[in-house]
Amino acid sequence: MREDGDVLSPSHPLTDGRTSASSVVRAARGERPERTPVWFMHRAGRTLPERREAPDGIELLDAYLSPDRAAELTLQPVRSHGIDAAVLFTDVLVPVRLAGVDVRFDPERGPVLDEPIRTASDVLRLRPIDPAVLAPLSEAVRIAVAELGDTPLIAVGGAPFSLASALVEGGPSSEHLRARSLMYSDPHTWAALLNWCADVTGAFLRAQVESGASAAQLVDPGIVSLSRRDYQRRVAPHSKRAFDALRGLEVPKLHVGPGGEALDLFPAIGADVVGVDWRIPLDEASARLGGGVPLQGNLDPALLAAPWPVLQAHVEDVLDRGLAAPAHIVNLGADVPPGADPDVLTRIVELVHARL
Amino acid sequence: MREDGDVLSPSHPLTDGRTSASSVVRAARGERPERTPVWFMHRAGRTLPERREAPDGIELLDAYLSPDRAAELTLQPVRSHGIDAAVLFTDVLVPVRLAGVDVRFDPERGPVLDEPIRTASDVLRLRPIDPAVLAPLSEAVRIAVAELGDTPLIAVGGAPFSLASALVEGGPSSEHLRARSLMYSDPHTWAALLNWCADVTGAFLRAQVESGASAAQLVDPGIVSLSRRDYQRRVAPHSKRAFDALRGLEVPKLHVGPGGEALDLFPAIGADVVGVDWRIPLDEASARLGGGVPLQGNLDPALLAAPWPVLQAHVEDVLDRGLAAPAHIVNLGADVPPGADPDVLTRIVELVHARL
């Protein structure tokens, strides 16, 4: 535990200016820092050697809930690669588990529910999250932030649709037939479930920011299965609710999800920065957003395994196209995939930082 | 075996006019038949009770390669639901298997390769398909077509990208990191692999049409992972090659794949009809295609489990929006999902046929 008054673990992390000159925070505010910021999402335990030590996921959850260990794993990618932001070593479903839902963290399949949430009565049984249950995660953030100095930690939470679809499906799914069936069949239960997810993620993001995170990011990979209309009407209001939980905390808010048809809807939910995956080039994404929105992305994880000249040309193309936006934070459109070569990540960081 | 000269199994199936007045063929030619055609894809064995009888997939392959059994399973959905087209009971990877690649048909996971195709030498070892190996499939089509009378059978084949990504990944994948990595890293090997897949699928489609199929459809679910640019440059030419294998056979060609960014590129590969899944409403899809292309779709499989009034409203909305196109064939944007209620499918057919 750090002592109160420690300058690296201030009681008012938002006003201490510790990270306000960092490239990530400046870019998120729409500025062009001297060096283009770059970071990678090493969030999921599945991308780290720990996965091989966790036969049934119990040890993985133990790691998530051990503040010192989680903080150490949070710092490791910053030290290894020289990236410009950290993200807590956790899983977006950890706060769901802490809120009382029996999620297992399967090293191979990811989060799994033996009893998925599928009915109105399942949803009625969900209890509001008590922010106190997030204490181990807050403590991990405080420890990590104290070590990070002027490098920001970005709080990452699962957007309500992606959390809800995981709870309804019970495991990995690409088209979310059961979740979307509930969405159409019982809109009231759907809205209640998404509000519950929004509140869990909102509390999770808020706890991290109150503990020293400098920005907050919602990730919503699941929306690749949605039409624009369904996203706008049945999902976006709940994502807005998750961001609204940060009211009064003046941190930049980022949204990451396969944009496609819905890309231009993300600023309305509260996103200051829009993440773009490899499917849409940044110049086109910027045009769809009206040209005034800072972007994050859009390295293609499939290129991490390509020969360096091919990957280098891709990184440079991404940087060039990113100039169309007012600011650009370089990032993969997804988690670092299992098996990625750490040296390649470091080389990307060096390349991005060397470009002026 | 049917005898030569049998009027239901003609030696020139394309010129006998047997199905030329059918609603599917007329709609595919851009006309508006009296009743809007509707059919469902009961292609995969996984959606049928057979899956529970096939512990390791061997029996499933046996069923695919048994002409009488495959024909019977091809006819069953037409008889049960009164749909306006049949599709051969098979898997799009069956011709790949017959061409010498060791694919297993896992009832749970779908097609699986124990030794995925990932290197230049793997691709070099692929041998051209001998159309003679398709004889059991052709025979199944002939038997089914003889029973179908004036109801068309649509030949369905996997598009080169979806076949190739299955071969490279070795099993289910949503982002196709390995396949796309090969695409970027070794464009020549990639092109060779996709040409091989195009030729296998082209031979498969051609064999079915020569045996009496009245239309040919390429399915490409995997392209949801692609940018428009990559689809256009590195995939579309191979899909065109698959359709080109039908040269001289005057049947309508349909393309089904998650359109998104690439929707308007499908006519250029040879598609007369563009399939649209639930992510884009038909009026918008028609506008993106310039208003002159017949459409297929776009029932949402997630709604099959919804209460009837909700599903009915959805079907009617799809029909209304489909009026924006010159013609419309009603279809799910995907295979019938496992567990779908057969009575619901029949009710949809009745609803579509009752609407004038």
mmCIF file with all atom_site columns, N, CA, C and O in Angstrom, chain A residues 175 177 180-181 184-185 224-225 227 229 261 278-279 288 300-303 305-307 310 317 321 337, chain B residues 175 177 180-181 184-185 224-225 227 229 260-261 278-279 288 300 302-303 305-307 310 317 321 337:
data_model
loop_
_atom_site.group_PDB
_atom_site.id
_atom_site.type_symbol
_atom_site.label_atom_id
_atom_site.label_alt_id
_atom_site.label_comp_id
_atom_site.label_asym_id
_atom_site.label_entity_id
_atom_site.label_seq_id
_atom_site.pdbx_PDB_ins_code
_atom_site.Cartn_x
_atom_site.Cartn_y
_atom_site.Cartn_z
_atom_site.occupancy
_atom_site.B_iso_or_equiv
_atom_site.pdbx_formal_charge
_atom_site.auth_seq_id
_atom_site.auth_comp_id
_atom_site.auth_asym_id
_atom_site.auth_atom_id
_atom_site.pdbx_PDB_model_num
ATOM 1   N N  . GLU A 1 175 ? -22.180 -14.207 -34.186 1.00 0.00 ? 175 GLU A N  1
ATOM 2   C CA . GLU A 1 175 ? -23.384 -13.543 -34.697 1.00 0.00 ? 175 GLU A CA 1
ATOM 3   C C  . GLU A 1 175 ? -24.395 -13.232 -33.609 1.00 0.00 ? 175 GLU A C  1
ATOM 4   O O  . GLU A 1 175 ? -25.408 -12.596 -33.870 1.00 0.00 ? 175 GLU A O  1
ATOM 5   N N  . LEU A 1 177 ? -26.753 -14.718 -31.966 1.00 0.00 ? 177 LEU A N  1
ATOM 6   C CA . LEU A 1 177 ? -28.165 -14.989 -32.283 1.00 0.00 ? 177 LEU A CA 1
ATOM 7   C C  . LEU A 1 177 ? -29.035 -14.951 -31.035 1.00 0.00 ? 177 LEU A C  1
ATOM 8   O O  . LEU A 1 177 ? -30.127 -14.383 -31.048 1.00 0.00 ? 177 LEU A O  1
ATOM 9   N N  . ARG A 1 180 ? -29.243 -11.268 -29.679 1.00 0.00 ? 180 ARG A N  1
ATOM 10  C CA . ARG A 1 180 ? -30.070 -10.411 -30.522 1.00 0.00 ? 180 ARG A CA 1
ATOM 11  C C  . ARG A 1 180 ? -31.529 -10.874 -30.515 1.00 0.00 ? 180 ARG A C  1
ATOM 12  O O  . ARG A 1 180 ? -32.444 -10.068 -30.636 1.00 0.00 ? 180 ARG A O  1
ATOM 13  N N  . SER A 1 181 ? -31.734 -12.180 -30.327 1.00 0.00 ? 181 SER A N  1
ATOM 14  C CA . SER A 1 181 ? -33.108 -12.668 -30.213 1.00 0.00 ? 181 SER A CA 1
ATOM 15  C C  . SER A 1 181 ? -33.781 -12.057 -28.973 1.00 0.00 ? 181 SER A C  1
ATOM 16  O O  . SER A 1 181 ? -34.924 -11.600 -29.036 1.00 0.00 ? 181 SER A O  1
ATOM 17  N N  . TYR A 1 184 ? -34.734 -8.408  -29.611 1.00 0.00 ? 184 TYR A N  1
ATOM 18  C CA . TYR A 1 184 ? -35.941 -8.181  -30.395 1.00 0.00 ? 184 TYR A CA 1
ATOM 19  C C  . TYR A 1 184 ? -37.194 -8.673  -29.657 1.00 0.00 ? 184 TYR A C  1
ATOM 20  O O  . TYR A 1 184 ? -38.272 -8.107  -29.801 1.00 0.00 ? 184 TYR A O  1
ATOM 21  N N  . SER A 1 185 ? -37.028 -9.784  -28.916 1.00 0.00 ? 185 SER A N  1
ATOM 22  C CA . SER A 1 185 ? -38.204 -10.463 -28.359 1.00 0.00 ? 185 SER A CA 1
ATOM 23  C C  . SER A 1 185 ? -38.715 -9.788  -27.100 1.00 0.00 ? 185 SER A C  1
ATOM 24  O O  . SER A 1 185 ? -39.902 -9.791  -26.829 1.00 0.00 ? 185 SER A O  1
ATOM 25  N N  . VAL A 1 224 ? -20.066 -5.895  -34.332 1.00 0.00 ? 224 VAL A N  1
ATOM 26  C CA . VAL A 1 224 ? -19.938 -6.310  -35.737 1.00 0.00 ? 224 VAL A CA 1
ATOM 27  C C  . VAL A 1 224 ? -21.183 -7.077  -36.188 1.00 0.00 ? 224 VAL A C  1
ATOM 28  O O  . VAL A 1 224 ? -21.471 -7.152  -37.382 1.00 0.00 ? 224 VAL A O  1
ATOM 29  N N  . SER A 1 225 ? -21.938 -7.615  -35.255 1.00 0.00 ? 225 SER A N  1
ATOM 30  C CA . SER A 1 225 ? -23.131 -8.388  -35.624 1.00 0.00 ? 225 SER A CA 1
ATOM 31  C C  . SER A 1 225 ? -24.386 -7.526  -35.757 1.00 0.00 ? 225 SER A C  1
ATOM 32  O O  . SER A 1 225 ? -25.458 -8.053  -36.048 1.00 0.00 ? 225 SER A O  1
ATOM 33  N N  . SER A 1 227 ? -26.870 -4.236  -37.093 1.00 0.00 ? 227 SER A N  1
ATOM 34  C CA . SER A 1 227 ? -27.147 -3.207  -38.091 1.00 0.00 ? 227 SER A CA 1
ATOM 35  C C  . SER A 1 227 ? -26.978 -1.830  -37.436 1.00 0.00 ? 227 SER A C  1
ATOM 36  O O  . SER A 1 227 ? -27.007 -1.696  -36.212 1.00 0.00 ? 227 SER A O  1
ATOM 37  N N  . ARG A 1 229 ? -29.100 0.551   -37.477 1.00 0.00 ? 229 ARG A N  1
ATOM 38  C CA . ARG A 1 229 ? -30.344 0.941   -36.816 1.00 0.00 ? 229 ARG A CA 1
ATOM 39  C C  . ARG A 1 229 ? -30.460 0.307   -35.430 1.00 0.00 ? 229 ARG A C  1
ATOM 40  O O  . ARG A 1 229 ? -30.824 0.967   -34.462 1.00 0.00 ? 229 ARG A O  1
ATOM 41  N N  . GLU A 1 261 ? -20.929 0.362   -40.290 1.00 0.00 ? 261 GLU A N  1
ATOM 42  C CA . GLU A 1 261 ? -22.118 1.184   -40.511 1.00 0.00 ? 261 GLU A CA 1
ATOM 43  C C  . GLU A 1 261 ? -22.341 2.209   -39.407 1.00 0.00 ? 261 GLU A C  1
ATOM 44  O O  . GLU A 1 261 ? -23.061 3.185   -39.608 1.00 0.00 ? 261 GLU A O  1
ATOM 45  N N  . TRP A 1 278 ? -8.961  -2.416  -38.668 1.00 0.00 ? 278 TRP A N  1
ATOM 46  C CA . TRP A 1 278 ? -8.297  -2.484  -39.975 1.00 0.00 ? 278 TRP A CA 1
ATOM 47  C C  . TRP A 1 278 ? -9.261  -2.451  -41.154 1.00 0.00 ? 278 TRP A C  1
ATOM 48  O O  . TRP A 1 278 ? -8.823  -2.317  -42.291 1.00 0.00 ? 278 TRP A O  1
ATOM 49  N N  . ARG A 1 279 ? -10.552 -2.576  -40.889 1.00 0.00 ? 279 ARG A N  1
ATOM 50  C CA . ARG A 1 279 ? -11.485 -2.708  -42.005 1.00 0.00 ? 279 ARG A CA 1
ATOM 51  C C  . ARG A 1 279 ? -11.722 -1.395  -42.743 1.00 0.00 ? 279 ARG A C  1
ATOM 52  O O  . ARG A 1 279 ? -12.214 -1.407  -43.877 1.00 0.00 ? 279 ARG A O  1
ATOM 53  N N  . ARG A 1 288 ? -15.868 10.173  -42.684 1.00 0.00 ? 288 ARG A N  1
ATOM 54  C CA . ARG A 1 288 ? -17.219 9.804   -42.226 1.00 0.00 ? 288 ARG A CA 1
ATOM 55  C C  . ARG A 1 288 ? -17.575 10.504  -40.923 1.00 0.00 ? 288 ARG A C  1
ATOM 56  O O  . ARG A 1 288 ? -18.752 10.662  -40.599 1.00 0.00 ? 288 ARG A O  1
ATOM 57  N N  . ASP A 1 300 ? -3.365  -3.589  -38.337 1.00 0.00 ? 300 ASP A N  1
ATOM 58  C CA . ASP A 1 300 ? -4.044  -4.860  -38.554 1.00 0.00 ? 300 ASP A CA 1
ATOM 59  C C  . ASP A 1 300 ? -3.269  -5.974  -37.846 1.00 0.00 ? 300 ASP A C  1
ATOM 60  O O  . ASP A 1 300 ? -2.113  -6.240  -38.186 1.00 0.00 ? 300 ASP A O  1
ATOM 61  N N  . PRO A 1 301 ? -3.881  -6.636  -36.858 1.00 0.00 ? 301 PRO A N  1
ATOM 62  C CA . PRO A 1 301 ? -3.138  -7.688  -36.139 1.00 0.00 ? 301 PRO A CA 1
ATOM 63  C C  . PRO A 1 301 ? -2.657  -8.807  -37.059 1.00 0.00 ? 301 PRO A C  1
ATOM 64  O O  . PRO A 1 301 ? -1.678  -9.480  -36.733 1.00 0.00 ? 301 PRO A O  1
ATOM 65  N N  . ALA A 1 302 ? -3.322  -8.977  -38.197 1.00 0.00 ? 302 ALA A N  1
ATOM 66  C CA . ALA A 1 302 ? -2.883  -10.035 -39.124 1.00 0.00 ? 302 ALA A CA 1
ATOM 67  C C  . ALA A 1 302 ? -1.500  -9.734  -39.693 1.00 0.00 ? 302 ALA A C  1
ATOM 68  O O  . ALA A 1 302 ? -0.819  -10.627 -40.178 1.00 0.00 ? 302 ALA A O  1
ATOM 69  N N  . LEU A 1 303 ? -1.084  -8.453  -39.632 1.00 0.00 ? 303 LEU A N  1
ATOM 70  C CA . LEU A 1 303 ? 0.205   -8.096  -40.215 1.00 0.00 ? 303 LEU A CA 1
ATOM 71  C C  . LEU A 1 303 ? 1.370   -8.255  -39.248 1.00 0.00 ? 303 LEU A C  1
ATOM 72  O O  . LEU A 1 303 ? 2.533   -8.120  -39.650 1.00 0.00 ? 303 LEU A O  1
ATOM 73  N N  . ALA A 1 305 ? 2.501   -10.854 -38.104 1.00 0.00 ? 305 ALA A N  1
ATOM 74  C CA . ALA A 1 305 ? 3.280   -12.026 -38.496 1.00 0.00 ? 305 ALA A CA 1
ATOM 75  C C  . ALA A 1 305 ? 3.878   -11.888 -39.895 1.00 0.00 ? 305 ALA A C  1
ATOM 76  O O  . ALA A 1 305 ? 4.511   -12.823 -40.391 1.00 0.00 ? 305 ALA A O  1
ATOM 77  N N  . ALA A 1 306 ? 3.690   -10.759 -40.538 1.00 0.00 ? 306 ALA A N  1
ATOM 78  C CA . ALA A 1 306 ? 4.209   -10.566 -41.896 1.00 0.00 ? 306 ALA A CA 1
ATOM 79  C C  . ALA A 1 306 ? 5.695   -10.200 -41.855 1.00 0.00 ? 306 ALA A C  1
ATOM 80  O O  . ALA A 1 306 ? 6.206   -9.750  -40.830 1.00 0.00 ? 306 ALA A O  1
ATOM 81  N N  . PRO A 1 307 ? 6.405   -10.379 -42.964 1.00 0.00 ? 307 PRO A N  1
ATOM 82  C CA . PRO A 1 307 ? 7.804   -9.935  -43.026 1.00 0.00 ? 307 PRO A CA 1
ATOM 83  C C  . PRO A 1 307 ? 7.877   -8.431  -42.718 1.00 0.00 ? 307 PRO A C  1
ATOM 84  O O  . PRO A 1 307 ? 6.954   -7.678  -43.055 1.00 0.00 ? 307 PRO A O  1
ATOM 85  N N  . VAL A 1 310 ? 6.840   -5.635  -45.184 1.00 0.00 ? 310 VAL A N  1
ATOM 86  C CA . VAL A 1 310 ? 5.394   -5.563  -45.409 1.00 0.00 ? 310 VAL A CA 1
ATOM 87  C C  . VAL A 1 310 ? 4.718   -4.849  -44.239 1.00 0.00 ? 310 VAL A C  1
ATOM 88  O O  . VAL A 1 310 ? 3.883   -3.954  -44.420 1.00 0.00 ? 310 VAL A O  1
ATOM 89  N N  . ASP A 1 317 ? 1.666   3.456   -43.919 1.00 0.00 ? 317 ASP A N  1
ATOM 90  C CA . ASP A 1 317 ? 0.397   3.800   -44.567 1.00 0.00 ? 317 ASP A CA 1
ATOM 91  C C  . ASP A 1 317 ? -0.629  4.247   -43.519 1.00 0.00 ? 317 ASP A C  1
ATOM 92  O O  . ASP A 1 317 ? -1.351  5.232   -43.719 1.00 0.00 ? 317 ASP A O  1
ATOM 93  N N  . ARG A 1 321 ? -2.299  7.975   -43.463 1.00 0.00 ? 321 ARG A N  1
ATOM 94  C CA . ARG A 1 321 ? -3.752  8.183   -43.524 1.00 0.00 ? 321 ARG A CA 1
ATOM 95  C C  . ARG A 1 321 ? -4.268  8.848   -42.245 1.00 0.00 ? 321 ARG A C  1
ATOM 96  O O  . ARG A 1 321 ? -5.267  9.569   -42.272 1.00 0.00 ? 321 ARG A O  1
ATOM 97  N N  . PRO A 1 337 ? -2.720  -10.369 -30.443 1.00 0.00 ? 337 PRO A N  1
ATOM 98  C CA . PRO A 1 337 ? -3.116  -11.779 -30.569 1.00 0.00 ? 337 PRO A CA 1
ATOM 99  C C  . PRO A 1 337 ? -2.115  -12.710 -29.885 1.00 0.00 ? 337 PRO A C  1
ATOM 100 O O  . PRO A 1 337 ? -0.924  -12.395 -29.794 1.00 0.00 ? 337 PRO A O  1
ATOM 101 N N  . GLU B 1 175 ? -11.740 -13.626 -37.230 1.00 0.00 ? 175 GLU B N  1
ATOM 102 C CA . GLU B 1 175 ? -10.955 -12.528 -37.805 1.00 0.00 ? 175 GLU B CA 1
ATOM 103 C C  . GLU B 1 175 ? -9.910  -13.012 -38.808 1.00 0.00 ? 175 GLU B C  1
ATOM 104 O O  . GLU B 1 175 ? -9.233  -12.200 -39.426 1.00 0.00 ? 175 GLU B O  1
ATOM 105 N N  . LEU B 1 177 ? -6.913  -14.245 -38.793 1.00 0.00 ? 177 LEU B N  1
ATOM 106 C CA . LEU B 1 177 ? -5.587  -13.616 -38.704 1.00 0.00 ? 177 LEU B CA 1
ATOM 107 C C  . LEU B 1 177 ? -4.558  -14.387 -39.513 1.00 0.00 ? 177 LEU B C  1
ATOM 108 O O  . LEU B 1 177 ? -3.738  -13.789 -40.212 1.00 0.00 ? 177 LEU B O  1
ATOM 109 N N  . ARG B 1 180 ? -5.299  -13.983 -43.337 1.00 0.00 ? 180 ARG B N  1
ATOM 110 C CA . ARG B 1 180 ? -4.983  -12.644 -43.828 1.00 0.00 ? 180 ARG B CA 1
ATOM 111 C C  . ARG B 1 180 ? -3.492  -12.372 -43.729 1.00 0.00 ? 180 ARG B C  1
ATOM 112 O O  . ARG B 1 180 ? -2.928  -11.624 -44.539 1.00 0.00 ? 180 ARG B O  1
ATOM 113 N N  . SER B 1 181 ? -2.839  -12.977 -42.746 1.00 0.00 ? 181 SER B N  1
ATOM 114 C CA . SER B 1 181 ? -1.387  -12.826 -42.662 1.00 0.00 ? 181 SER B CA 1
ATOM 115 C C  . SER B 1 181 ? -0.718  -13.416 -43.906 1.00 0.00 ? 181 SER B C  1
ATOM 116 O O  . SER B 1 181 ? 0.187   -12.802 -44.500 1.00 0.00 ? 181 SER B O  1
ATOM 117 N N  . TYR B 1 184 ? -1.143  -11.069 -46.910 1.00 0.00 ? 184 TYR B N  1
ATOM 118 C CA . TYR B 1 184 ? -0.248  -9.917  -46.964 1.00 0.00 ? 184 TYR B CA 1
ATOM 119 C C  . TYR B 1 184 ? 1.213   -10.338 -47.140 1.00 0.00 ? 184 TYR B C  1
ATOM 120 O O  . TYR B 1 184 ? 1.998   -9.640  -47.775 1.00 0.00 ? 184 TYR B O  1
ATOM 121 N N  . SER B 1 185 ? 1.561   -11.483 -46.531 1.00 0.00 ? 185 SER B N  1
ATOM 122 C CA . SER B 1 185 ? 2.975   -11.849 -46.450 1.00 0.00 ? 185 SER B CA 1
ATOM 123 C C  . SER B 1 185 ? 3.480   -12.483 -47.728 1.00 0.00 ? 185 SER B C  1
ATOM 124 O O  . SER B 1 185 ? 4.639   -12.331 -48.086 1.00 0.00 ? 185 SER B O  1
ATOM 125 N N  . VAL B 1 224 ? -16.474 -10.852 -43.834 1.00 0.00 ? 224 VAL B N  1
ATOM 126 C CA . VAL B 1 224 ? -16.740 -9.849  -42.797 1.00 0.00 ? 224 VAL B CA 1
ATOM 127 C C  . VAL B 1 224 ? -15.429 -9.360  -42.174 1.00 0.00 ? 224 VAL B C  1
ATOM 128 O O  . VAL B 1 224 ? -15.375 -8.282  -41.601 1.00 0.00 ? 224 VAL B O  1
ATOM 129 N N  . SER B 1 225 ? -14.349 -10.138 -42.304 1.00 0.00 ? 225 SER B N  1
ATOM 130 C CA . SER B 1 225 ? -13.067 -9.736  -41.710 1.00 0.00 ? 225 SER B CA 1
ATOM 131 C C  . SER B 1 225 ? -12.231 -8.856  -42.638 1.00 0.00 ? 225 SER B C  1
ATOM 132 O O  . SER B 1 225 ? -11.126 -8.466  -42.266 1.00 0.00 ? 225 SER B O  1
ATOM 133 N N  . SER B 1 227 ? -11.288 -5.589  -45.292 1.00 0.00 ? 227 SER B N  1
ATOM 134 C CA . SER B 1 227 ? -11.560 -4.230  -45.758 1.00 0.00 ? 227 SER B CA 1
ATOM 135 C C  . SER B 1 227 ? -12.030 -4.287  -47.214 1.00 0.00 ? 227 SER B C  1
ATOM 136 O O  . SER B 1 227 ? -11.796 -5.258  -47.922 1.00 0.00 ? 227 SER B O  1
ATOM 137 N N  . ARG B 1 229 ? -10.867 -2.589  -49.647 1.00 0.00 ? 229 ARG B N  1
ATOM 138 C CA . ARG B 1 229 ? -9.712  -2.584  -50.540 1.00 0.00 ? 229 ARG B CA 1
ATOM 139 C C  . ARG B 1 229 ? -9.119  -3.987  -50.701 1.00 0.00 ? 229 ARG B C  1
ATOM 140 O O  . ARG B 1 229 ? -8.789  -4.422  -51.807 1.00 0.00 ? 229 ARG B O  1
ATOM 141 N N  . GLY B 1 260 ? -21.537 -5.072  -46.231 1.00 0.00 ? 260 GLY B N  1
ATOM 142 C CA . GLY B 1 260 ? -20.887 -3.913  -45.647 1.00 0.00 ? 260 GLY B CA 1
ATOM 143 C C  . GLY B 1 260 ? -20.202 -3.066  -46.691 1.00 0.00 ? 260 GLY B C  1
ATOM 144 O O  . GLY B 1 260 ? -20.816 -2.585  -47.641 1.00 0.00 ? 260 GLY B O  1
ATOM 145 N N  . GLU B 1 261 ? -18.915 -2.955  -46.527 1.00 0.00 ? 261 GLU B N  1
ATOM 146 C CA . GLU B 1 261 ? -18.133 -2.044  -47.342 1.00 0.00 ? 261 GLU B CA 1
ATOM 147 C C  . GLU B 1 261 ? -18.035 -2.494  -48.804 1.00 0.00 ? 261 GLU B C  1
ATOM 148 O O  . GLU B 1 261 ? -17.733 -1.690  -49.688 1.00 0.00 ? 261 GLU B O  1
ATOM 149 N N  . TRP B 1 278 ? -28.731 -9.382  -42.519 1.00 0.00 ? 278 TRP B N  1
ATOM 150 C CA . TRP B 1 278 ? -29.601 -8.517  -41.705 1.00 0.00 ? 278 TRP B CA 1
ATOM 151 C C  . TRP B 1 278 ? -28.939 -7.186  -41.352 1.00 0.00 ? 278 TRP B C  1
ATOM 152 O O  . TRP B 1 278 ? -29.602 -6.303  -40.817 1.00 0.00 ? 278 TRP B O  1
ATOM 153 N N  . ARG B 1 279 ? -27.659 -7.027  -41.634 1.00 0.00 ? 279 ARG B N  1
ATOM 154 C CA . ARG B 1 279 ? -26.983 -5.821  -41.158 1.00 0.00 ? 279 ARG B CA 1
ATOM 155 C C  . ARG B 1 279 ? -27.332 -4.585  -41.974 1.00 0.00 ? 279 ARG B C  1
ATOM 156 O O  . ARG B 1 279 ? -27.103 -3.462  -41.529 1.00 0.00 ? 279 ARG B O  1
ATOM 157 N N  . ARG B 1 288 ? -27.277 1.401   -52.713 1.00 0.00 ? 288 ARG B N  1
ATOM 158 C CA . ARG B 1 288 ? -25.819 1.297   -52.893 1.00 0.00 ? 288 ARG B CA 1
ATOM 159 C C  . ARG B 1 288 ? -25.460 0.585   -54.191 1.00 0.00 ? 288 ARG B C  1
ATOM 160 O O  . ARG B 1 288 ? -24.368 0.761   -54.726 1.00 0.00 ? 288 ARG B O  1
ATOM 161 N N  . ASP B 1 300 ? -33.451 -11.995 -40.561 1.00 0.00 ? 300 ASP B N  1
ATOM 162 C CA . ASP B 1 300 ? -32.440 -12.091 -39.516 1.00 0.00 ? 300 ASP B CA 1
ATOM 163 C C  . ASP B 1 300 ? -32.651 -13.404 -38.754 1.00 0.00 ? 300 ASP B C  1
ATOM 164 O O  . ASP B 1 300 ? -33.695 -13.596 -38.139 1.00 0.00 ? 300 ASP B O  1
ATOM 165 N N  . ALA B 1 302 ? -31.671 -14.300 -36.020 1.00 0.00 ? 302 ALA B N  1
ATOM 166 C CA . ALA B 1 302 ? -31.926 -14.081 -34.587 1.00 0.00 ? 302 ALA B CA 1
ATOM 167 C C  . ALA B 1 302 ? -33.412 -13.931 -34.303 1.00 0.00 ? 302 ALA B C  1
ATOM 168 O O  . ALA B 1 302 ? -33.854 -14.097 -33.169 1.00 0.00 ? 302 ALA B O  1
ATOM 169 N N  . LEU B 1 303 ? -34.191 -13.589 -35.322 1.00 0.00 ? 303 LEU B N  1
ATOM 170 C CA . LEU B 1 303 ? -35.616 -13.376 -35.094 1.00 0.00 ? 303 LEU B CA 1
ATOM 171 C C  . LEU B 1 303 ? -36.446 -14.645 -35.194 1.00 0.00 ? 303 LEU B C  1
ATOM 172 O O  . LEU B 1 303 ? -37.638 -14.633 -34.880 1.00 0.00 ? 303 LEU B O  1
ATOM 173 N N  . ALA B 1 305 ? -36.424 -17.034 -33.304 1.00 0.00 ? 305 ALA B N  1
ATOM 174 C CA . ALA B 1 305 ? -36.834 -17.434 -31.954 1.00 0.00 ? 305 ALA B CA 1
ATOM 175 C C  . ALA B 1 305 ? -37.713 -16.383 -31.281 1.00 0.00 ? 305 ALA B C  1
ATOM 176 O O  . ALA B 1 305 ? -38.086 -16.550 -30.120 1.00 0.00 ? 305 ALA B O  1
ATOM 177 N N  . ALA B 1 306 ? -38.032 -15.322 -31.994 1.00 0.00 ? 306 ALA B N  1
ATOM 178 C CA . ALA B 1 306 ? -38.849 -14.253 -31.391 1.00 0.00 ? 306 ALA B CA 1
ATOM 179 C C  . ALA B 1 306 ? -40.326 -14.625 -31.425 1.00 0.00 ? 306 ALA B C  1
ATOM 180 O O  . ALA B 1 306 ? -40.745 -15.483 -32.210 1.00 0.00 ? 306 ALA B O  1
ATOM 181 N N  . PRO B 1 307 ? -41.156 -14.000 -30.587 1.00 0.00 ? 307 PRO B N  1
ATOM 182 C CA . PRO B 1 307 ? -42.602 -14.232 -30.669 1.00 0.00 ? 307 PRO B CA 1
ATOM 183 C C  . PRO B 1 307 ? -43.106 -13.903 -32.077 1.00 0.00 ? 307 PRO B C  1
ATOM 184 O O  . PRO B 1 307 ? -42.581 -12.994 -32.738 1.00 0.00 ? 307 PRO B O  1
ATOM 185 N N  . VAL B 1 310 ? -43.563 -10.317 -33.481 1.00 0.00 ? 310 VAL B N  1
ATOM 186 C CA . VAL B 1 310 ? -42.293 -9.620  -33.720 1.00 0.00 ? 310 VAL B CA 1
ATOM 187 C C  . VAL B 1 310 ? -41.674 -10.112 -35.029 1.00 0.00 ? 310 VAL B C  1
ATOM 188 O O  . VAL B 1 310 ? -41.223 -9.322  -35.873 1.00 0.00 ? 310 VAL B O  1
ATOM 189 N N  . ASP B 1 317 ? -41.516 -6.036  -42.880 1.00 0.00 ? 317 ASP B N  1
ATOM 190 C CA . ASP B 1 317 ? -40.587 -4.928  -43.113 1.00 0.00 ? 317 ASP B CA 1
ATOM 191 C C  . ASP B 1 317 ? -39.580 -5.294  -44.206 1.00 0.00 ? 317 ASP B C  1
ATOM 192 O O  . ASP B 1 317 ? -39.271 -4.483  -45.095 1.00 0.00 ? 317 ASP B O  1
ATOM 193 N N  . ARG B 1 321 ? -39.234 -3.288  -47.750 1.00 0.00 ? 321 ARG B N  1
ATOM 194 C CA . ARG B 1 321 ? -37.974 -2.687  -48.189 1.00 0.00 ? 321 ARG B CA 1
ATOM 195 C C  . ARG B 1 321 ? -37.456 -3.338  -49.470 1.00 0.00 ? 321 ARG B C  1
ATOM 196 O O  . ARG B 1 321 ? -36.785 -2.695  -50.272 1.00 0.00 ? 321 ARG B O  1
ATOM 197 N N  . PRO B 1 337 ? -30.242 -21.683 -38.451 1.00 0.00 ? 337 PRO B N  1
ATOM 198 C CA . PRO B 1 337 ? -29.441 -22.004 -37.262 1.00 0.00 ? 337 PRO B CA 1
ATOM 199 C C  . PRO B 1 337 ? -29.932 -23.290 -36.600 1.00 0.00 ? 337 PRO B C  1
ATOM 200 O O  . PRO B 1 337 ? -31.118 -23.624 -36.677 1.00 0.00 ? 337 PRO B O  1
#
